[in-house]
PDB file of C-alpha atoms in Angstrom:
ATOM      1  CA  MET A  10     -16.924  -7.973  27.226  1.00  0.00           C
ATOM      2  CA  THR A  11     -18.481  -4.834  25.703  1.00  0.00           C
ATOM      3  CA  ALA A  12     -16.477  -1.908  24.310  1.00  0.00           C
ATOM      4  CA  ARG A  13     -17.445   0.014  27.460  1.00  0.00           C
ATOM      5  CA  HIS A  14     -15.441  -2.367  29.645  1.00  0.00           C
ATOM      6  CA  LEU A  15     -12.384  -2.991  27.472  1.00  0.00           C
ATOM      7  CA  PRO A  16      -8.849  -1.978  28.548  1.00  0.00           C
ATOM      8  CA  ALA A  17      -7.740   1.323  26.990  1.00  0.00           C
ATOM      9  CA  GLU A  18      -5.434  -0.095  24.299  1.00  0.00           C
ATOM     10  CA  GLU A  19      -7.963  -2.716  23.270  1.00  0.00           C
ATOM     11  CA  ARG A  20     -10.702  -0.104  23.098  1.00  0.00           C
ATOM     12  CA  ARG A  21      -8.523   2.014  20.813  1.00  0.00           C
ATOM     13  CA  SER A  22      -8.096  -0.973  18.498  1.00  0.00           C
ATOM     14  CA  VAL A  23     -11.824  -1.752  18.539  1.00  0.00           C
ATOM     15  CA  THR A  24     -12.551   1.908  17.767  1.00  0.00           C
ATOM     16  CA  VAL A  25     -10.268   1.803  14.721  1.00  0.00           C
ATOM     17  CA  GLU A  26     -11.905  -1.393  13.491  1.00  0.00           C
ATOM     18  CA  THR A  27     -15.325   0.207  13.986  1.00  0.00           C
ATOM     19  CA  VAL A  28     -14.313   3.172  11.828  1.00  0.00           C
ATOM     20  CA  LEU A  29     -13.116   0.805   9.088  1.00  0.00           C
ATOM     21  CA  ALA A  30     -16.372  -1.160   9.280  1.00  0.00           C
ATOM     22  CA  LEU A  31     -18.362   2.065   8.904  1.00  0.00           C
ATOM     23  CA  ALA A  32     -16.086   3.158   6.034  1.00  0.00           C
ATOM     24  CA  ALA A  33     -17.021  -0.030   4.182  1.00  0.00           C
ATOM     25  CA  GLU A  34     -20.671   1.033   4.384  1.00  0.00           C
ATOM     26  CA  GLN A  35     -20.559   4.772   3.686  1.00  0.00           C
ATOM     27  CA  ASN A  36     -18.425   7.719   2.592  1.00  0.00           C
ATOM     28  CA  PRO A  37     -15.684   8.009   5.247  1.00  0.00           C
ATOM     29  CA  SER A  38     -15.967  11.809   5.251  1.00  0.00           C
ATOM     30  CA  GLU A  39     -19.566  11.445   6.465  1.00  0.00           C
ATOM     31  CA  ILE A  40     -18.728   9.198   9.437  1.00  0.00           C
ATOM     32  CA  THR A  41     -19.488  11.086  12.645  1.00  0.00           C
ATOM     33  CA  THR A  42     -18.182  10.500  16.136  1.00  0.00           C
ATOM     34  CA  ALA A  43     -21.832  10.023  17.122  1.00  0.00           C
ATOM     35  CA  ALA A  44     -22.136   7.122  14.656  1.00  0.00           C
ATOM     36  CA  ILE A  45     -18.883   5.570  15.904  1.00  0.00           C
ATOM     37  CA  SER A  46     -19.842   5.794  19.563  1.00  0.00           C
ATOM     38  CA  ALA A  47     -23.367   4.478  18.810  1.00  0.00           C
ATOM     39  CA  ARG A  48     -21.940   1.462  16.949  1.00  0.00           C
ATOM     40  CA  MET A  49     -19.687   0.769  19.947  1.00  0.00           C
ATOM     41  CA  ASN A  50     -22.430   1.435  22.511  1.00  0.00           C
ATOM     42  CA  LEU A  51     -20.383   4.235  24.075  1.00  0.00           C
ATOM     43  CA  THR A  52     -20.970   7.888  24.825  1.00  0.00           C
ATOM     44  CA  GLN A  53     -19.093  10.415  22.700  1.00  0.00           C
ATOM     45  CA  GLY A  54     -17.365  11.522  25.885  1.00  0.00           C
ATOM     46  CA  ALA A  55     -15.953   8.017  26.355  1.00  0.00           C
ATOM     47  CA  LEU A  56     -14.735   8.032  22.757  1.00  0.00           C
ATOM     48  CA  PHE A  57     -13.005  11.394  23.168  1.00  0.00           C
ATOM     49  CA  ARG A  58     -11.132  10.160  26.229  1.00  0.00           C
ATOM     50  CA  HIS A  59      -9.092   7.996  23.862  1.00  0.00           C
ATOM     51  CA  PHE A  60      -9.123  10.247  20.800  1.00  0.00           C
ATOM     52  CA  PRO A  61      -9.327  13.952  21.675  1.00  0.00           C
ATOM     53  CA  THR A  62     -10.212  14.920  18.085  1.00  0.00           C
ATOM     54  CA  LYS A  63     -11.606  13.242  15.000  1.00  0.00           C
ATOM     55  CA  GLU A  64      -8.268  13.860  13.250  1.00  0.00           C
ATOM     56  CA  ALA A  65      -6.486  11.968  16.050  1.00  0.00           C
ATOM     57  CA  LEU A  66      -8.824   9.040  15.457  1.00  0.00           C
ATOM     58  CA  TRP A  67      -8.306   9.146  11.681  1.00  0.00           C
ATOM     59  CA  THR A  68      -4.526   9.238  12.260  1.00  0.00           C
ATOM     60  CA  ALA A  69      -4.820   6.130  14.448  1.00  0.00           C
ATOM     61  CA  VAL A  70      -6.790   4.430  11.667  1.00  0.00           C
ATOM     62  CA  MET A  71      -4.037   5.199   9.138  1.00  0.00           C
ATOM     63  CA  GLU A  72      -1.375   3.945  11.561  1.00  0.00           C
ATOM     64  CA  TRP A  73      -3.359   0.718  12.058  1.00  0.00           C
ATOM     65  CA  VAL A  74      -3.690   0.233   8.298  1.00  0.00           C
ATOM     66  CA  ALA A  75       0.007   0.902   7.642  1.00  0.00           C
ATOM     67  CA  GLU A  76       1.166  -1.445  10.393  1.00  0.00           C
ATOM     68  CA  ARG A  77      -1.194  -4.304   9.509  1.00  0.00           C
ATOM     69  CA  LEU A  78      -0.707  -4.095   5.751  1.00  0.00           C
ATOM     70  CA  MET A  79       3.093  -3.964   5.901  1.00  0.00           C
ATOM     71  CA  GLN A  80       3.149  -6.824   8.435  1.00  0.00           C
ATOM     72  CA  ARG A  81       0.926  -8.885   6.130  1.00  0.00           C
ATOM     73  CA  ILE A  82       3.211  -8.172   3.189  1.00  0.00           C
ATOM     74  CA  GLU A  83       6.424  -8.968   5.051  1.00  0.00           C
ATOM     75  CA  ARG A  84       4.994 -12.291   6.217  1.00  0.00           C
ATOM     76  CA  ALA A  85       3.934 -13.081   2.665  1.00  0.00           C
ATOM     77  CA  VAL A  86       7.327 -12.409   1.092  1.00  0.00           C
ATOM     78  CA  ALA A  87       9.422 -13.958   3.885  1.00  0.00           C
ATOM     79  CA  ASP A  88       9.245 -17.535   2.592  1.00  0.00           C
ATOM     80  CA  ALA A  89       9.153 -16.785  -1.134  1.00  0.00           C
ATOM     81  CA  PRO A  90      11.831 -18.724  -3.064  1.00  0.00           C
ATOM     82  CA  GLY A  91      12.795 -15.727  -5.209  1.00  0.00           C
ATOM     83  CA  PRO A  92      12.012 -12.069  -6.008  1.00  0.00           C
ATOM     84  CA  LEU A  93       9.288 -12.786  -8.586  1.00  0.00           C
ATOM     85  CA  ALA A  94       7.603 -15.213  -6.207  1.00  0.00           C
ATOM     86  CA  ALA A  95       7.868 -12.553  -3.493  1.00  0.00           C
ATOM     87  CA  LEU A  96       6.189  -9.979  -5.748  1.00  0.00           C
ATOM     88  CA  ARG A  97       3.421 -12.463  -6.450  1.00  0.00           C
ATOM     89  CA  SER A  98       2.957 -13.164  -2.736  1.00  0.00           C
ATOM     90  CA  MET A  99       2.952  -9.441  -1.964  1.00  0.00           C
ATOM     91  CA  PHE A 100       0.306  -8.698  -4.594  1.00  0.00           C
ATOM     92  CA  LEU A 101      -2.011 -11.487  -3.466  1.00  0.00           C
ATOM     93  CA  ALA A 102      -1.508 -10.662   0.225  1.00  0.00           C
ATOM     94  CA  HIS A 103      -2.499  -7.056  -0.467  1.00  0.00           C
ATOM     95  CA  ALA A 104      -5.560  -8.204  -2.403  1.00  0.00           C
ATOM     96  CA  GLY A 105      -6.571 -10.467   0.472  1.00  0.00           C
ATOM     97  CA  PHE A 106      -6.103  -7.638   2.986  1.00  0.00           C
ATOM     98  CA  VAL A 107      -8.480  -5.389   1.034  1.00  0.00           C
ATOM     99  CA  VAL A 108     -11.103  -8.135   0.783  1.00  0.00           C
ATOM    100  CA  GLU A 109     -10.936  -8.571   4.563  1.00  0.00           C
ATOM    101  CA  HIS A 110     -11.002  -4.810   5.207  1.00  0.00           C
ATOM    102  CA  PRO A 111     -12.999  -3.132   2.396  1.00  0.00           C
ATOM    103  CA  GLY A 112     -13.138   0.100   4.380  1.00  0.00           C
ATOM    104  CA  VAL A 113      -9.363   0.525   4.081  1.00  0.00           C
ATOM    105  CA  PRO A 114      -9.156   1.714   0.441  1.00  0.00           C
ATOM    106  CA  ARG A 115     -12.123   4.023   0.983  1.00  0.00           C
ATOM    107  CA  MET A 116     -10.292   5.625   3.924  1.00  0.00           C
ATOM    108  CA  MET A 117      -7.032   5.828   1.937  1.00  0.00           C
ATOM    109  CA  PHE A 118      -8.623   7.393  -1.141  1.00  0.00           C
ATOM    110  CA  GLY A 119     -10.610   9.756   1.069  1.00  0.00           C
ATOM    111  CA  GLU A 120      -7.503  11.052   2.833  1.00  0.00           C
ATOM    112  CA  LEU A 121      -5.361  11.312  -0.297  1.00  0.00           C
ATOM    113  CA  GLN A 122      -7.921  13.434  -2.124  1.00  0.00           C
ATOM    114  CA  ARG A 123      -8.192  15.973   0.698  1.00  0.00           C
ATOM    115  CA  ALA A 124      -6.778  19.313  -0.451  1.00  0.00           C
ATOM    116  CA  GLU A 125      -5.419  20.320   2.945  1.00  0.00           C
ATOM    117  CA  ALA A 126      -2.435  18.770   4.660  1.00  0.00           C
ATOM    118  CA  SER A 127      -3.283  16.633   7.674  1.00  0.00           C
ATOM    119  CA  ALA A 128      -1.674  13.969   9.824  1.00  0.00           C
ATOM    120  CA  PRO A 129      -3.885  11.191   8.368  1.00  0.00           C
ATOM    121  CA  LYS A 130      -3.057  12.296   4.816  1.00  0.00           C
ATOM    122  CA  ARG A 131       0.667  12.297   5.606  1.00  0.00           C
ATOM    123  CA  MET A 132       0.322   8.789   7.061  1.00  0.00           C
ATOM    124  CA  ALA A 133      -1.379   7.592   3.865  1.00  0.00           C
ATOM    125  CA  GLN A 134       1.358   9.176   1.734  1.00  0.00           C
ATOM    126  CA  THR A 135       4.062   7.595   3.899  1.00  0.00           C
ATOM    127  CA  LEU A 136       2.450   4.173   3.554  1.00  0.00           C
ATOM    128  CA  ILE A 137       2.372   4.444  -0.237  1.00  0.00           C
ATOM    129  CA  ARG A 138       6.025   5.547  -0.270  1.00  0.00           C
ATOM    130  CA  ARG A 139       7.114   2.636   1.982  1.00  0.00           C
ATOM    131  CA  TYR A 140       5.081   0.232  -0.119  1.00  0.00           C
ATOM    132  CA  GLY A 141       6.677   1.522  -3.320  1.00  0.00           C
ATOM    133  CA  GLU A 142      10.155   1.219  -1.846  1.00  0.00           C
ATOM    134  CA  ARG A 143       9.428  -2.430  -0.963  1.00  0.00           C
ATOM    135  CA  VAL A 144       8.208  -3.193  -4.475  1.00  0.00           C
ATOM    136  CA  ARG A 145      11.193  -1.465  -6.051  1.00  0.00           C
ATOM    137  CA  ALA A 146      13.624  -3.386  -3.839  1.00  0.00           C
ATOM    138  CA  LEU A 147      12.061  -6.684  -4.923  1.00  0.00           C
ATOM    139  CA  LEU A 148      12.228  -5.652  -8.575  1.00  0.00           C
ATOM    140  CA  ALA A 149      15.904  -4.705  -8.205  1.00  0.00           C
ATOM    141  CA  ALA A 150      16.578  -8.046  -6.489  1.00  0.00           C
ATOM    142  CA  GLY A 151      14.805  -9.707  -9.395  1.00  0.00           C
ATOM    143  CA  GLN A 152      17.125  -8.021 -11.861  1.00  0.00           C
ATOM    144  CA  ALA A 153      20.172  -9.036  -9.809  1.00  0.00           C
ATOM    145  CA  ALA A 154      18.912 -12.639  -9.740  1.00  0.00           C
ATOM    146  CA  GLY A 155      18.225 -12.663 -13.481  1.00  0.00           C
ATOM    147  CA  GLU A 156      14.468 -13.076 -12.980  1.00  0.00           C
ATOM    148  CA  VAL A 157      13.461  -9.565 -14.076  1.00  0.00           C
ATOM    149  CA  ALA A 158      14.494  -8.103 -17.440  1.00  0.00           C
ATOM    150  CA  ALA A 159      17.608  -5.943 -17.072  1.00  0.00           C
ATOM    151  CA  ASP A 160      16.178  -3.162 -19.231  1.00  0.00           C
ATOM    152  CA  ILE A 161      12.991  -2.724 -17.160  1.00  0.00           C
ATOM    153  CA  ASP A 162      12.569   0.791 -15.756  1.00  0.00           C
ATOM    154  CA  LEU A 163      12.278   0.076 -12.030  1.00  0.00           C
ATOM    155  CA  ASP A 164      10.357   3.247 -11.236  1.00  0.00           C
ATOM    156  CA  ALA A 165       7.837   2.589 -13.995  1.00  0.00           C
ATOM    157  CA  ALA A 166       7.484  -1.067 -12.972  1.00  0.00           C
ATOM    158  CA  THR A 167       6.897   0.011  -9.356  1.00  0.00           C
ATOM    159  CA  THR A 168       4.241   2.518 -10.414  1.00  0.00           C
ATOM    160  CA  LEU A 169       2.541  -0.104 -12.567  1.00  0.00           C
ATOM    161  CA  PHE A 170       2.511  -2.659  -9.721  1.00  0.00           C
ATOM    162  CA  ILE A 171       0.841  -0.189  -7.363  1.00  0.00           C
ATOM    163  CA  GLY A 172      -1.485   1.096 -10.080  1.00  0.00           C
ATOM    164  CA  THR A 173      -2.579  -2.438 -10.927  1.00  0.00           C
ATOM    165  CA  ILE A 174      -3.610  -3.102  -7.330  1.00  0.00           C
ATOM    166  CA  GLN A 175      -5.342   0.284  -7.127  1.00  0.00           C
ATOM    167  CA  GLY A 176      -7.188  -0.420 -10.375  1.00  0.00           C
ATOM    168  CA  LEU A 177      -8.507  -3.722  -9.064  1.00  0.00           C
ATOM    169  CA  VAL A 178      -9.568  -2.051  -5.827  1.00  0.00           C
ATOM    170  CA  MET A 179     -11.302   0.819  -7.633  1.00  0.00           C
ATOM    171  CA  GLN A 180     -13.225  -1.533  -9.918  1.00  0.00           C
ATOM    172  CA  SER A 181     -14.332  -3.636  -6.951  1.00  0.00           C
ATOM    173  CA  LEU A 182     -15.550  -0.471  -5.169  1.00  0.00           C
ATOM    174  CA  LEU A 183     -17.460   0.635  -8.271  1.00  0.00           C
ATOM    175  CA  ALA A 184     -19.050  -2.796  -8.551  1.00  0.00           C
ATOM    176  CA  GLY A 185     -19.730  -3.036  -4.810  1.00  0.00           C
ATOM    177  CA  GLU A 186     -18.005  -6.433  -4.811  1.00  0.00           C
ATOM    178  CA  PRO A 187     -14.872  -6.540  -2.601  1.00  0.00           C
ATOM    179  CA  GLU A 188     -14.434 -10.257  -3.335  1.00  0.00           C
ATOM    180  CA  ARG A 189     -13.977  -9.402  -7.024  1.00  0.00           C
ATOM    181  CA  ILE A 190     -10.379  -8.448  -6.197  1.00  0.00           C
ATOM    182  CA  SER A 191      -9.517 -12.015  -5.174  1.00  0.00           C
ATOM    183  CA  ARG A 192     -11.145 -13.461  -8.296  1.00  0.00           C
ATOM    184  CA  GLU A 193      -9.339 -11.188 -10.735  1.00  0.00           C
ATOM    185  CA  ALA A 194      -5.989 -10.665  -8.989  1.00  0.00           C
ATOM    186  CA  PRO A 195      -4.222 -13.861 -10.183  1.00  0.00           C
ATOM    187  CA  ALA A 196      -4.889 -13.272 -13.901  1.00  0.00           C
ATOM    188  CA  VAL A 197      -4.044  -9.559 -13.714  1.00  0.00           C
ATOM    189  CA  LEU A 198      -0.862 -10.321 -11.792  1.00  0.00           C
ATOM    190  CA  ALA A 199       0.155 -12.960 -14.356  1.00  0.00           C
ATOM    191  CA  LEU A 200       0.040 -10.299 -17.094  1.00  0.00           C
ATOM    192  CA  TYR A 201       2.177  -7.944 -15.019  1.00  0.00           C
ATOM    193  CA  LEU A 202       4.784 -10.607 -14.239  1.00  0.00           C
ATOM    194  CA  ARG A 203       4.928 -11.686 -17.874  1.00  0.00           C
ATOM    195  CA  GLY A 204       5.738  -8.110 -18.829  1.00  0.00           C
ATOM    196  CA  ILE A 205       8.679  -7.726 -16.448  1.00  0.00           C
ATOM    197  CA  ARG A 206      10.082 -11.252 -16.570  1.00  0.00           C
ATOM    198  CA  ARG A 207      13.492 -11.837 -18.160  1.00  0.00           C
ATOM    199  CA  HIS A 208      13.064 -13.982 -21.248  1.00  0.00           C
ATOM    200  CA  PRO A 209      15.852 -16.236 -22.516  1.00  0.00           C
TER     201      PRO A 209
END
């Protein structure tokens, strides 16, 4: 079934995935509705029936990213035997998500660096805040369980966790090698966990 004949909700999802695929290939700010509709074999009019403006489409992309990433993370931490194991699972799940969807960080960085306020930018900011809250909760649980050093600054450790992922992502973008994240994530994560772990 082509995009032209998909049910409305499925077409919206395919449109979002098309934007992310294009974002993996070029600067997201340069993606046009003409390029999106051409990739999907649709007219621009058909595209605008589902997304009245480009900002509405970008907001839907951010919503898709937030929902899928947080679902992936929650599944990853659900069966972890303890807080440190959960942090490890979360980190590696995030790395795997970026490898599968290399357009995601390009969209995120693009929205966050926009000077003006916008719905997509607010969605990106909300995702980072929710993500940070999840990391901080796991770190606090780690302290309560005696796995994380009691004197660790939770806010600093949360910032470092997020910054470590972002650093890996940025280096992979610079190198043009999304799979580099998966190769380097375990060793980088081991250093982070060693730094926060409670030592006897």
